[in-house]
Coordinates of C-alpha atoms in Angstrom, one line a residue:
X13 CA -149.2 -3.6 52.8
X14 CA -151.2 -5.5 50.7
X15 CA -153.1 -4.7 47.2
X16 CA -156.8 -3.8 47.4
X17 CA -159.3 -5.8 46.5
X18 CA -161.2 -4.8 43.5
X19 CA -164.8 -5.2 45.3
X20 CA -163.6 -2.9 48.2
X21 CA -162.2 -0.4 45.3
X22 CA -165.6 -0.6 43.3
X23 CA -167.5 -0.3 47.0
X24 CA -166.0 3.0 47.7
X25 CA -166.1 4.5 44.3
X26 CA -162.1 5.5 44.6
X27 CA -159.9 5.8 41.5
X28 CA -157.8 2.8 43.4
X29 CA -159.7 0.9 40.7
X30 CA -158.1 2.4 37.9
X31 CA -154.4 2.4 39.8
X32 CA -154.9 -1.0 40.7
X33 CA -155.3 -2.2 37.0
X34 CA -152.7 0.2 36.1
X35 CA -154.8 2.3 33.3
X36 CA -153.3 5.5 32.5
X37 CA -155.8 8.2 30.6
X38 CA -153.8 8.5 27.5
X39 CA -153.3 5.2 27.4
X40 CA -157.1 4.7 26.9
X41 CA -156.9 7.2 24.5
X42 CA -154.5 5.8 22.6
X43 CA -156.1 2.7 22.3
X44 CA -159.5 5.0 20.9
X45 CA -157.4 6.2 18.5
X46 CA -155.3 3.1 17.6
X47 CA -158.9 1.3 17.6
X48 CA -160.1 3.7 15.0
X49 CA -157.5 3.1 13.0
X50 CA -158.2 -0.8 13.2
X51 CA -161.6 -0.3 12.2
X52 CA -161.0 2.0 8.9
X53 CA -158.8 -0.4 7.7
X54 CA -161.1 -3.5 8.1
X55 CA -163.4 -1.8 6.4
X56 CA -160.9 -1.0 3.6
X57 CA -159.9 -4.6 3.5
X58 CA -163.5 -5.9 3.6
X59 CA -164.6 -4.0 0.9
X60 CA -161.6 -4.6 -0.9
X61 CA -162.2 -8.5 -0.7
X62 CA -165.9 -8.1 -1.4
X63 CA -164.9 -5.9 -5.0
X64 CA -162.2 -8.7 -5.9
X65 CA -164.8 -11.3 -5.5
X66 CA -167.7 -9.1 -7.3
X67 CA -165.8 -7.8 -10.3
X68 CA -163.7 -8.8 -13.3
X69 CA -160.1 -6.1 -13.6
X70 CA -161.6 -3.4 -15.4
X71 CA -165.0 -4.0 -15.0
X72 CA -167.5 -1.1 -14.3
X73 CA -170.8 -1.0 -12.2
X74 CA -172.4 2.6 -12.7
X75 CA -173.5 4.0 -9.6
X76 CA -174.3 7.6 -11.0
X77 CA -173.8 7.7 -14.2
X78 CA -171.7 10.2 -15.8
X79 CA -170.4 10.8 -12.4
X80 CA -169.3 7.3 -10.5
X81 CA -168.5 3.8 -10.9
X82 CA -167.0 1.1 -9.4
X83 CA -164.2 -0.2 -11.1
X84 CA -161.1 -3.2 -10.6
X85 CA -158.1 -2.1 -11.0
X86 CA -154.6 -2.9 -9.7
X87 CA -151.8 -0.3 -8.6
X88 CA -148.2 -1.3 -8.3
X89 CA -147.2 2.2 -7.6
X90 CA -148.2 5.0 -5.1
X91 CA -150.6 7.6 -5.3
X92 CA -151.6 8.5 -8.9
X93 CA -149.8 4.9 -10.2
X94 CA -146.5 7.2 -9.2
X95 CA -143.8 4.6 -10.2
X96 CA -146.1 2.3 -10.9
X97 CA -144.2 1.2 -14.1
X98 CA -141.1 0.0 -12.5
X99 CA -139.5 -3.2 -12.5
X100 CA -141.0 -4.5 -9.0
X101 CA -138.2 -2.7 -6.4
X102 CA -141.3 0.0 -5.7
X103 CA -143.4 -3.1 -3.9
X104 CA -140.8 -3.5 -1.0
X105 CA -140.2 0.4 -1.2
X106 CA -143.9 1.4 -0.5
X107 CA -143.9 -2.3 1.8
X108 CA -141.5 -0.6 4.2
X109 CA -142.7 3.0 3.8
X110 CA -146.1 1.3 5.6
X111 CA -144.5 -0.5 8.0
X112 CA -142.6 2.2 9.0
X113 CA -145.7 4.2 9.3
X114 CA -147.4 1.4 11.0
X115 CA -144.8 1.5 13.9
X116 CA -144.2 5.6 13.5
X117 CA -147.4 6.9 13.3
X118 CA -148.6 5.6 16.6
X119 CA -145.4 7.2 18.7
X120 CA -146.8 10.5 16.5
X121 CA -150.2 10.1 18.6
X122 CA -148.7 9.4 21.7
X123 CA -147.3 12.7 20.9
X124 CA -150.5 14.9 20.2
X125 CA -152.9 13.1 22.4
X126 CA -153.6 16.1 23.6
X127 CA -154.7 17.1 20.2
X128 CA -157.8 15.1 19.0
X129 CA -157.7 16.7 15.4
X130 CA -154.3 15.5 14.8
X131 CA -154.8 12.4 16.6
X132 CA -157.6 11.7 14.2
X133 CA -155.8 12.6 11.2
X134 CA -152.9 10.6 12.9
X135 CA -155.4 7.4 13.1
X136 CA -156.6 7.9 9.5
X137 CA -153.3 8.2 8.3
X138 CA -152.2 5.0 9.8
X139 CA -155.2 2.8 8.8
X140 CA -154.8 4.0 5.2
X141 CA -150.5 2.6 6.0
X142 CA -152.0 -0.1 6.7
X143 CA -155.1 -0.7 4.5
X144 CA -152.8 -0.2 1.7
X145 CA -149.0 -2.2 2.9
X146 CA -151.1 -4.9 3.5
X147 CA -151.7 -5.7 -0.3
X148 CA -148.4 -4.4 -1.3
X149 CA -146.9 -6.5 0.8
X150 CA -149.4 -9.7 -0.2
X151 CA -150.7 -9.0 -3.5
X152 CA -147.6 -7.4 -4.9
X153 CA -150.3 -4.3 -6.2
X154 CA -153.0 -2.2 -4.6
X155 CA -156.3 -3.2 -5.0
X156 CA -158.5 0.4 -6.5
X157 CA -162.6 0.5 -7.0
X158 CA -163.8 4.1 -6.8
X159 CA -163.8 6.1 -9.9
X160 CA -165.0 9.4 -10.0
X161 CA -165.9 11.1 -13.6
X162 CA -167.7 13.9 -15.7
X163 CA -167.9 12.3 -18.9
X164 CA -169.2 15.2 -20.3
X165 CA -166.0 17.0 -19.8
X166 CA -163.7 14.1 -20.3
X167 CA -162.4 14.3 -16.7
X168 CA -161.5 11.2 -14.9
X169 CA -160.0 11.3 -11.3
X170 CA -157.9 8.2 -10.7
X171 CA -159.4 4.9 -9.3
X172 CA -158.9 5.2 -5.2
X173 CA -160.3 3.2 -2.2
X174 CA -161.0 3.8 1.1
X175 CA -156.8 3.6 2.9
X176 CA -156.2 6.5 -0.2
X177 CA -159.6 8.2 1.0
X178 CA -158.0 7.6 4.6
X179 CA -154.9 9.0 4.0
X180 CA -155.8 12.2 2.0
X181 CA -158.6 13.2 5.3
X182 CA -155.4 12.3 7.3
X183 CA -153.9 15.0 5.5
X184 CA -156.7 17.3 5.4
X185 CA -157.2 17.5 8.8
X186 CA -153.4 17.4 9.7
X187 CA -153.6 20.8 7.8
X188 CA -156.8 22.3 9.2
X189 CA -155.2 21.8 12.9
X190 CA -152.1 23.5 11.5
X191 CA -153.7 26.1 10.0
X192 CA -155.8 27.1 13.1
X193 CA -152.5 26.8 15.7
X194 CA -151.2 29.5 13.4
X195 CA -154.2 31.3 13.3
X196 CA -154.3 31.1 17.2
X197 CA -150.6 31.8 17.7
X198 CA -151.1 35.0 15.1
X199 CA -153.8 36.2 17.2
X200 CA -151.5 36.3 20.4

């Protein structure tokens, strides 16, 4: 028995289309998802190349002022310049902890796809992996441009981009689905 043809599968309007190019649903899905991820992290990368080419390090362009800038600056470390200060090691460390990730994360959605709240977090969570290993693991140093202040209080948040704002809605919404499983599994 031979294969259909794809005009005789499209003629009927059978799912033999879909078997014959061997789509599976969550397959599709998982390409959404992965394609997401793909985009957020362009965009981190594109606006992190258009910053580098607009700005000098430590630089400031107020948007709103007494409330946000954008900034240069350079992180060697993690969130919060968390080892930042170290004699280099932390680079390859924070290198592998994204490509791990990178590889990990998208097993992880595989694994909820099911879920589209953690899949999403999932996907934002992997683009920010990315957005981020990928100048670790060139630049030696993360590039950071947002900067959120009250100057009349004296409070300055860290400098951030968009793989850190990735990764924190990641998080966020990683702990919204948890939160209303357990809310649903306390009302049974």
């Amino acid at each position: 028995m031979s294969a259909p043809h794809v005009d005789d599968c499209l003629s009927r309007g059978s799912g033999e289309f879909s078997a014959l190019l061997l789509v599976n649903p969550k397959q599709v899905q998982l390409f959404r998802w992965l394609a997401l991820g793909c985009a957020l992290a362009c965009a981190d990368q594109a606006s992190k190349w258009w910053v580098l080419a607009q700005l000098m390090p430590g630089e400031r362009v107020v948007l709103i002022p007494g409330w946000f800038d954008l900034t240069l600056v350079f992180n060697r470390g993690a969130a919060f310049s968390f080892l930042a200060d170290q004699s280099g090691w932390q680079r390859w460390f924070f290198t592998l902890v994204s490509l791990a990730a990178a590889f990990v994360l998208p097993w992880m959605i595989t694994k909820t796809i099911d879920r589209p709240l953690s899949c999403a977090a999932l996907a934002f969570i992997w683009s920010g992996a990315i957005g981020n290993g990928l100048d670790r693991a060139i630049e030696g140093q993360v590039t950071d441009f947002f900067l959120f202040y009250r100057e009349a209080w004296h409070f300055y948040f860290p400098a951030f981009n968009i793989a850190d704002s990735a990764i924190t809605l990641g998080v966020v919404l990683l702990l919204l689905e948890e939160f209303m499983q357990w809310r649903k599994t306390a009302r049974n």
